[in-house]
Each structure stands twice: as C-alpha cells, then as structure tokens.
mmCIF file of C-alpha atoms and ligand atoms in Angstrom:
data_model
loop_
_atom_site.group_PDB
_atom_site.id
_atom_site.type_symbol
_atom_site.label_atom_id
_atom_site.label_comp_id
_atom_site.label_asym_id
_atom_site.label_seq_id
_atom_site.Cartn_x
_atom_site.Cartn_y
_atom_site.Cartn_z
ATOM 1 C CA UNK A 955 91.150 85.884 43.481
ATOM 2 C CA UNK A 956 93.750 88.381 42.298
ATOM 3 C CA UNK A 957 93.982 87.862 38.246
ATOM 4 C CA UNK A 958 96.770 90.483 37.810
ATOM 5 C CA UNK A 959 98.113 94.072 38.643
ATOM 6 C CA UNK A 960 95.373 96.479 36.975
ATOM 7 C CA UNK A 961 97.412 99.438 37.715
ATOM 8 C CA UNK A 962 100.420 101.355 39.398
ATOM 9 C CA UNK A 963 98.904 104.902 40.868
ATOM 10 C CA UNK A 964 100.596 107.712 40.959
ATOM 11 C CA UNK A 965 100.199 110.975 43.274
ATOM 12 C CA UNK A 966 101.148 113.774 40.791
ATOM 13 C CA UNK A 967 100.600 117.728 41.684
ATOM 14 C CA UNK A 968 99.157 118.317 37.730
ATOM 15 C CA UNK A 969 97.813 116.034 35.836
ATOM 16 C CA UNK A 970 98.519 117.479 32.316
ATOM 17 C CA UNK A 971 102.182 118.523 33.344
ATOM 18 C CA UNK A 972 102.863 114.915 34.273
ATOM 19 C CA UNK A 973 101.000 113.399 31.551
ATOM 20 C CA UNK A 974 103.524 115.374 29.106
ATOM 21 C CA UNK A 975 106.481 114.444 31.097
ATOM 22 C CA UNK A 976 105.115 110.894 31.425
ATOM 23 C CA UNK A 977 104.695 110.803 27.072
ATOM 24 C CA UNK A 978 107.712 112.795 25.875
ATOM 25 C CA UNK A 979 110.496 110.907 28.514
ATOM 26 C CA UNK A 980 109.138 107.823 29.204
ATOM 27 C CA UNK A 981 107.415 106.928 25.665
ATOM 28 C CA UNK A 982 104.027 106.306 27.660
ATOM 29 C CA UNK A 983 100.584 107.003 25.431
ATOM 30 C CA UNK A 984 97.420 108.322 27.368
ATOM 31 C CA UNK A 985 95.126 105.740 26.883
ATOM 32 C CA UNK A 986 91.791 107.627 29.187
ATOM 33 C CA UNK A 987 91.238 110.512 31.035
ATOM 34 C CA UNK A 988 88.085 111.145 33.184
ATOM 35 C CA UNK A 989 87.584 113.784 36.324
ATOM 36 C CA UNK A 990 85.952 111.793 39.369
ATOM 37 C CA UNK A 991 84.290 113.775 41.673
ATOM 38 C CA UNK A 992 83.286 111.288 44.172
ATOM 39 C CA UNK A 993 86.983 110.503 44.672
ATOM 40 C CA UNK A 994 87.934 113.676 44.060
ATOM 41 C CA UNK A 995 91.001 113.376 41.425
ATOM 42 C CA UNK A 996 91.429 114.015 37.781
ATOM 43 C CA UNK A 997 93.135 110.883 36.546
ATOM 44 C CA UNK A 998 95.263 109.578 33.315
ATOM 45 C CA UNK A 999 95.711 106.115 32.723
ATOM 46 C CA UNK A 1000 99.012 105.702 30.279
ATOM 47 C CA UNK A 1001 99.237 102.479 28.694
ATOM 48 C CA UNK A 1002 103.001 101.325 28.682
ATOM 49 C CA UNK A 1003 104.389 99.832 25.077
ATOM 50 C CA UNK A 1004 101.707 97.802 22.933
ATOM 51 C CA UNK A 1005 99.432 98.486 26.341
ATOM 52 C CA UNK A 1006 98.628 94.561 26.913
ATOM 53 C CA UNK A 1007 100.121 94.910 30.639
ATOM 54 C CA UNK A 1008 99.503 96.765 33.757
ATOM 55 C CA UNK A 1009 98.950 100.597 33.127
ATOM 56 C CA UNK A 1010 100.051 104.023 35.322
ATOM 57 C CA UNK A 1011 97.280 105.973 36.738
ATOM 58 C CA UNK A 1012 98.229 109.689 37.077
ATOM 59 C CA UNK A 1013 96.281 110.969 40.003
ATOM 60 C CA UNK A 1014 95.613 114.591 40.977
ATOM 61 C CA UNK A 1015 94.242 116.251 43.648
ATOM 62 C CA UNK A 1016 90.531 118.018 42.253
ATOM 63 C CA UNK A 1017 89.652 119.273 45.606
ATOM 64 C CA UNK A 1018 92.276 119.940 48.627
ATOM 65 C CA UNK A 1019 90.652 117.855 51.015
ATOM 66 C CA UNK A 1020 91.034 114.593 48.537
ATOM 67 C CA UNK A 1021 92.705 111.912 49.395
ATOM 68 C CA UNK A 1022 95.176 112.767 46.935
ATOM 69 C CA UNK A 1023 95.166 116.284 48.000
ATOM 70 C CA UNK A 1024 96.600 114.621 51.326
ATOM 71 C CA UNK A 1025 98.954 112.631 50.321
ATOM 72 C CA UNK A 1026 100.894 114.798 48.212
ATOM 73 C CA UNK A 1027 100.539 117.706 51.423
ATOM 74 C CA UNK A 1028 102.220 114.419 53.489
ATOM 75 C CA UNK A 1029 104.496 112.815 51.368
ATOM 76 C CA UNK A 1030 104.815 114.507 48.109
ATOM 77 C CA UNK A 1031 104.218 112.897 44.403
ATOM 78 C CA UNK A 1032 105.124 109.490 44.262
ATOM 79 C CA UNK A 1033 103.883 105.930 44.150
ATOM 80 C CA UNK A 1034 100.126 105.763 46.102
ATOM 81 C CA UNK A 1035 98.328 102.712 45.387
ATOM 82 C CA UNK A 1036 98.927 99.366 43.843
ATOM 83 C CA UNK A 1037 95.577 97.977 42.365
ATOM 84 C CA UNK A 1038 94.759 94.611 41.389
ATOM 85 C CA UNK A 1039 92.485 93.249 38.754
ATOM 86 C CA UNK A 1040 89.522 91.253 39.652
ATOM 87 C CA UNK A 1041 86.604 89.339 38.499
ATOM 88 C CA UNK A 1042 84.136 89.908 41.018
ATOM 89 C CA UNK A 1043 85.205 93.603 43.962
ATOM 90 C CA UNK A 1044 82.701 92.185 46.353
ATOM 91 C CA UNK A 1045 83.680 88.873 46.447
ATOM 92 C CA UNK A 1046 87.482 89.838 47.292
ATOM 93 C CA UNK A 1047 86.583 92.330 49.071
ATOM 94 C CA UNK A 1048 84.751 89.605 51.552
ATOM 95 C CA UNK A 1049 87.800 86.876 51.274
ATOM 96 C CA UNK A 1050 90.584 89.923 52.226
ATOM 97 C CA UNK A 1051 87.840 90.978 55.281
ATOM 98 C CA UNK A 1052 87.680 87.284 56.644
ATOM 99 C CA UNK A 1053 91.444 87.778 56.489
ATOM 100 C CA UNK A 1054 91.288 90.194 59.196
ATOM 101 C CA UNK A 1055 91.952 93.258 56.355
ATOM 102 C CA UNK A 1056 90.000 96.823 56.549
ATOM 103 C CA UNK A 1057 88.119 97.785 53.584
ATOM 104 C CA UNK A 1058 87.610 101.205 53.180
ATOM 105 C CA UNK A 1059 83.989 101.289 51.714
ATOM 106 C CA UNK A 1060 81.021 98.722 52.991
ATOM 107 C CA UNK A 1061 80.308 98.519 49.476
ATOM 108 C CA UNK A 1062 82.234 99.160 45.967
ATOM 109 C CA UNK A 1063 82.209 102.643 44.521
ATOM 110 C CA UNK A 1064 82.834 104.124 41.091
ATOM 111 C CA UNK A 1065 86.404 103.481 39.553
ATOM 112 C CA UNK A 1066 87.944 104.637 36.311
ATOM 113 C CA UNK A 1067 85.843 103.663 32.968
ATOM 114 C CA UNK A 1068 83.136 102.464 35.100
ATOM 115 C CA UNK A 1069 84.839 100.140 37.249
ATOM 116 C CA UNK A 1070 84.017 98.620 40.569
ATOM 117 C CA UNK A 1071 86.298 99.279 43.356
ATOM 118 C CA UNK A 1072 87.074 99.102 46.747
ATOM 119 C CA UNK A 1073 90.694 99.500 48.897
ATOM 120 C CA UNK A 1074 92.172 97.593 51.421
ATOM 121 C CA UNK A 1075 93.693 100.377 54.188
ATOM 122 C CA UNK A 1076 97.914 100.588 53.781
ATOM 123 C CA UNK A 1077 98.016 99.527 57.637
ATOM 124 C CA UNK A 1078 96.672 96.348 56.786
ATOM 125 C CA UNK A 1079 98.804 95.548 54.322
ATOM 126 C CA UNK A 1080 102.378 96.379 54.789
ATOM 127 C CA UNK A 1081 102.163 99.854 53.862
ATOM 128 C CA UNK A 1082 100.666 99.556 50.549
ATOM 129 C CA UNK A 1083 97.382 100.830 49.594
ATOM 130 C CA UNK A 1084 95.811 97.823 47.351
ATOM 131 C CA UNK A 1085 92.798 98.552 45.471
ATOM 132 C CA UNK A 1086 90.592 96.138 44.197
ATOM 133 C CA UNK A 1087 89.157 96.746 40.739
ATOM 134 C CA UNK A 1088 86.582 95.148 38.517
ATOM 135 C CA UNK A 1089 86.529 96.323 35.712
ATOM 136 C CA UNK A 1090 83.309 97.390 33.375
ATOM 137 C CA UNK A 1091 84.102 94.521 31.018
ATOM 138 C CA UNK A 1092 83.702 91.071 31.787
ATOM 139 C CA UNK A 1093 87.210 89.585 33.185
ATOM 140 C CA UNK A 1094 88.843 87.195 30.847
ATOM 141 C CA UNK A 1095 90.427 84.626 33.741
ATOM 142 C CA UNK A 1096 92.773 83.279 31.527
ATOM 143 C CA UNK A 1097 94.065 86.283 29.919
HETATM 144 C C1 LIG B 352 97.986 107.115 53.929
HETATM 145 N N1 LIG B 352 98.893 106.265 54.405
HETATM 146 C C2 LIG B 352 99.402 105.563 53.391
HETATM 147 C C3 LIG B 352 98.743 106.046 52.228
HETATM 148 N N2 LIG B 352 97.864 107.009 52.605
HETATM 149 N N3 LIG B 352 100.318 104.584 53.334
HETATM 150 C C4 LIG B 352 100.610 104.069 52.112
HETATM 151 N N4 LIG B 352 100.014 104.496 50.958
HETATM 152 C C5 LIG B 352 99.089 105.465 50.979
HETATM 153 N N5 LIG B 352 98.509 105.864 49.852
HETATM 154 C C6 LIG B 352 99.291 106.099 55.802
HETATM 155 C C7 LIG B 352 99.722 107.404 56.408
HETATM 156 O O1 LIG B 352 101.074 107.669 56.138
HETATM 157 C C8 LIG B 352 99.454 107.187 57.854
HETATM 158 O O2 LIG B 352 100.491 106.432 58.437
HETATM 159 C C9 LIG B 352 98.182 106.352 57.849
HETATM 160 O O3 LIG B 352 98.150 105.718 56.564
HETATM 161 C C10 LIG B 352 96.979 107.263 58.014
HETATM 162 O O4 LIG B 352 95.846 106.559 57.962
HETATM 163 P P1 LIG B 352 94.406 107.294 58.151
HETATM 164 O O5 LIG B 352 94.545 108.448 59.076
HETATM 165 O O6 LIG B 352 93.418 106.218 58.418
HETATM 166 O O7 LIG B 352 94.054 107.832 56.736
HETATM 167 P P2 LIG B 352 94.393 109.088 55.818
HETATM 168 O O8 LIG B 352 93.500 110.225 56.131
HETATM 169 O O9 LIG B 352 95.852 109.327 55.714
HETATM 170 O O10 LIG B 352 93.924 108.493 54.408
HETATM 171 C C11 LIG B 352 94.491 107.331 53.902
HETATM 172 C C12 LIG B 352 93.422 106.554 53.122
HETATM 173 C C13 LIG B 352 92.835 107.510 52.079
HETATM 174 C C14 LIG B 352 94.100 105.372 52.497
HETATM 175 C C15 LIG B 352 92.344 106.067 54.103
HETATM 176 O O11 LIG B 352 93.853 107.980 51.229
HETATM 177 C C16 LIG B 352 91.765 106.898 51.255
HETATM 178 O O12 LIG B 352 90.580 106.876 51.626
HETATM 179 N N6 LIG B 352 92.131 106.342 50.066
HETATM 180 C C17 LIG B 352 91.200 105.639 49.204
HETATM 181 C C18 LIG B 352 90.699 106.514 48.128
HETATM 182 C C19 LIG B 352 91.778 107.057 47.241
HETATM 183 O O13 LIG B 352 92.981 106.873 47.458
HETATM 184 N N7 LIG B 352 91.317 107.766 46.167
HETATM 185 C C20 LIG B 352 92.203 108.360 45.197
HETATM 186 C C21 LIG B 352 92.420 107.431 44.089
HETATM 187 P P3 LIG B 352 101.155 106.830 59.836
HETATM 188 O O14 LIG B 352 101.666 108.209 59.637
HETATM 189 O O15 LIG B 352 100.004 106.754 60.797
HETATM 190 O O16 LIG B 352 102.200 105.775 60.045
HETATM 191 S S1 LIG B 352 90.933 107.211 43.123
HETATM 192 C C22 LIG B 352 91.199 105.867 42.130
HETATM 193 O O17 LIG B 352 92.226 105.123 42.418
HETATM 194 C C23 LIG B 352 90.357 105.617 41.077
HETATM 195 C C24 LIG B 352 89.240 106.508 40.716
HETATM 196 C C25 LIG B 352 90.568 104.394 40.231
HETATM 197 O O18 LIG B 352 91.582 103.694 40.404
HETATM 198 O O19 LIG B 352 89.709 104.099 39.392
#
C-alpha cells in the first residue's frame, strides 16, 4: 500500500534562504512553491537531478504556533517527516489504524498541489513522522 517515498521534509527557519542554499550547493531546482494556511507553512518542493525520484520539501514556519514553528523552537532545522506515496490516503490510512498506528486527522486534509494527506504520529512509528500522500494525479502503480 506504500508505492514509494513521495518526499523527504525538511524543517527550515526561511524558506527562500534555504531554497538558495538548497539550488546554488546542492544543484537542486525548485520544482513548486505554495503557502498553506491550514498547515500553516510556506513550502518548496526541489526536485533532485532529472526529478523522476523522491523530492525535498522545504518547510517553514507561517505562523509561530505551526507545527513547524514547534519543531524548529524544539529541535532546530533538520529532517521532519518522511512521506510516502499512495494510491488511495484513506485506504492506508485505515490498514496503518488496524495496525494499532495513530493518525493524526479522522479524515485527509489538503497537501501540496492538491494532494490528499494524512500522518501517522512519530510515537507510533519509531520516531519518524510518516505522511501519507495521494497525490492530485491518478497514481501510476507500476511507475
Ligand atoms: C514531534 N515529535 C517528533 C516530531 N514532532 N518526532 C519525530 N518527528 C517529528 N516531526 C515528538 C516530540 O519530540 C515529542 O517527543 C512528541 O513527538 C510530542 O508529541 P505531541 O505532544 O503529541 O505533539 P507535538 O505538539 O510535538 O506535535 C507533533 C505532531 C505535529 C507530529 C503531532 O507536528 C503535527 O501535527 N504534525 C502534522 C502536521 C505537520 O507536520 N505539518 C507541517 C507539514 P518526546 O519529547 O515526548 O519524546 S505540512 C506538509 O507536510 C504538507 C503541506 C505536504 O506535505 O503537502
């Protein structure tokens, strides 16, 4: 029910400082950039070489009592969420419940580019917070 990693998320104090740092050191092109007010974070997602794989997702705090706002006031910028590609959020969502996992939200909200997503809490799973994402476009299994 996981197709692939979506994304690697990133906890960054400003998003257009670590978008240049991200583009002129690393070679990384800004693929999207949309301000999300429900979750409160300005995000980047940087597409990494031809941009077939996995991307980074540049998160910054748009509020300061964001989730993002909090975890950079805890444990500073650095690696926040791992998120996972799927074909249908609800669906997982359900199998990772019956596995005894917490999901944040009863029911998906909005995610970059119109995604659907959800997040399984860090306790539950080893430390890591996984998010689930389906994306606006129809998943290609295979692919
Ligand atoms: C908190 N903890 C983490 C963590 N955030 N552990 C690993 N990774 C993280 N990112 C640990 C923290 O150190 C505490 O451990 C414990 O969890 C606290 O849990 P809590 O009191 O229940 O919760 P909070 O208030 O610390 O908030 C954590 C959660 C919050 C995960 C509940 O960040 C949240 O709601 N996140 C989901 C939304 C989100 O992250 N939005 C921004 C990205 P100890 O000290 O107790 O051991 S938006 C996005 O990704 C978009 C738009 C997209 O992809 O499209």
């Amino acid at each position: 029910r996981l197709l692939r990693i979506d994304h690697v998320g990133i906890a960054v104090p400003d998003l257009d400082e670590a978008i240049r740092f991200y583009q002129e050191n690393l070679g990384l092109r800004c693929v999207h950039q949309e301000t999300n007010d429900e979750q409160g974070v300005r995000e980047a997602m940087l597409g990494v070489g031809d941009d077939t794989g996995p991307r980074i997702q540049l998160l910054a705090p748009a509020r300061p009592d964001s989730a993002i706002a909090k975890f950079l006031d805890r444990s500073g910028p650095g690696l926040q969420q791992l998120a996972y590609t799927v074909a249908d959020v609800e669906a997982a969502a359900d199998a990772l419940r019956a596995c005894g996992m917490r999901l944040l939200y009863d029911s998906p909200k909005r995610g970059t580019a119109g995604s659907r997503i959800n997040f399984v809490h860090p306790k539950d799973a080893g430390g890591v917070l996984v998010e689930l994402v389906e994306p606006a476009e129809p998943v290609h299994r295979s692919g």
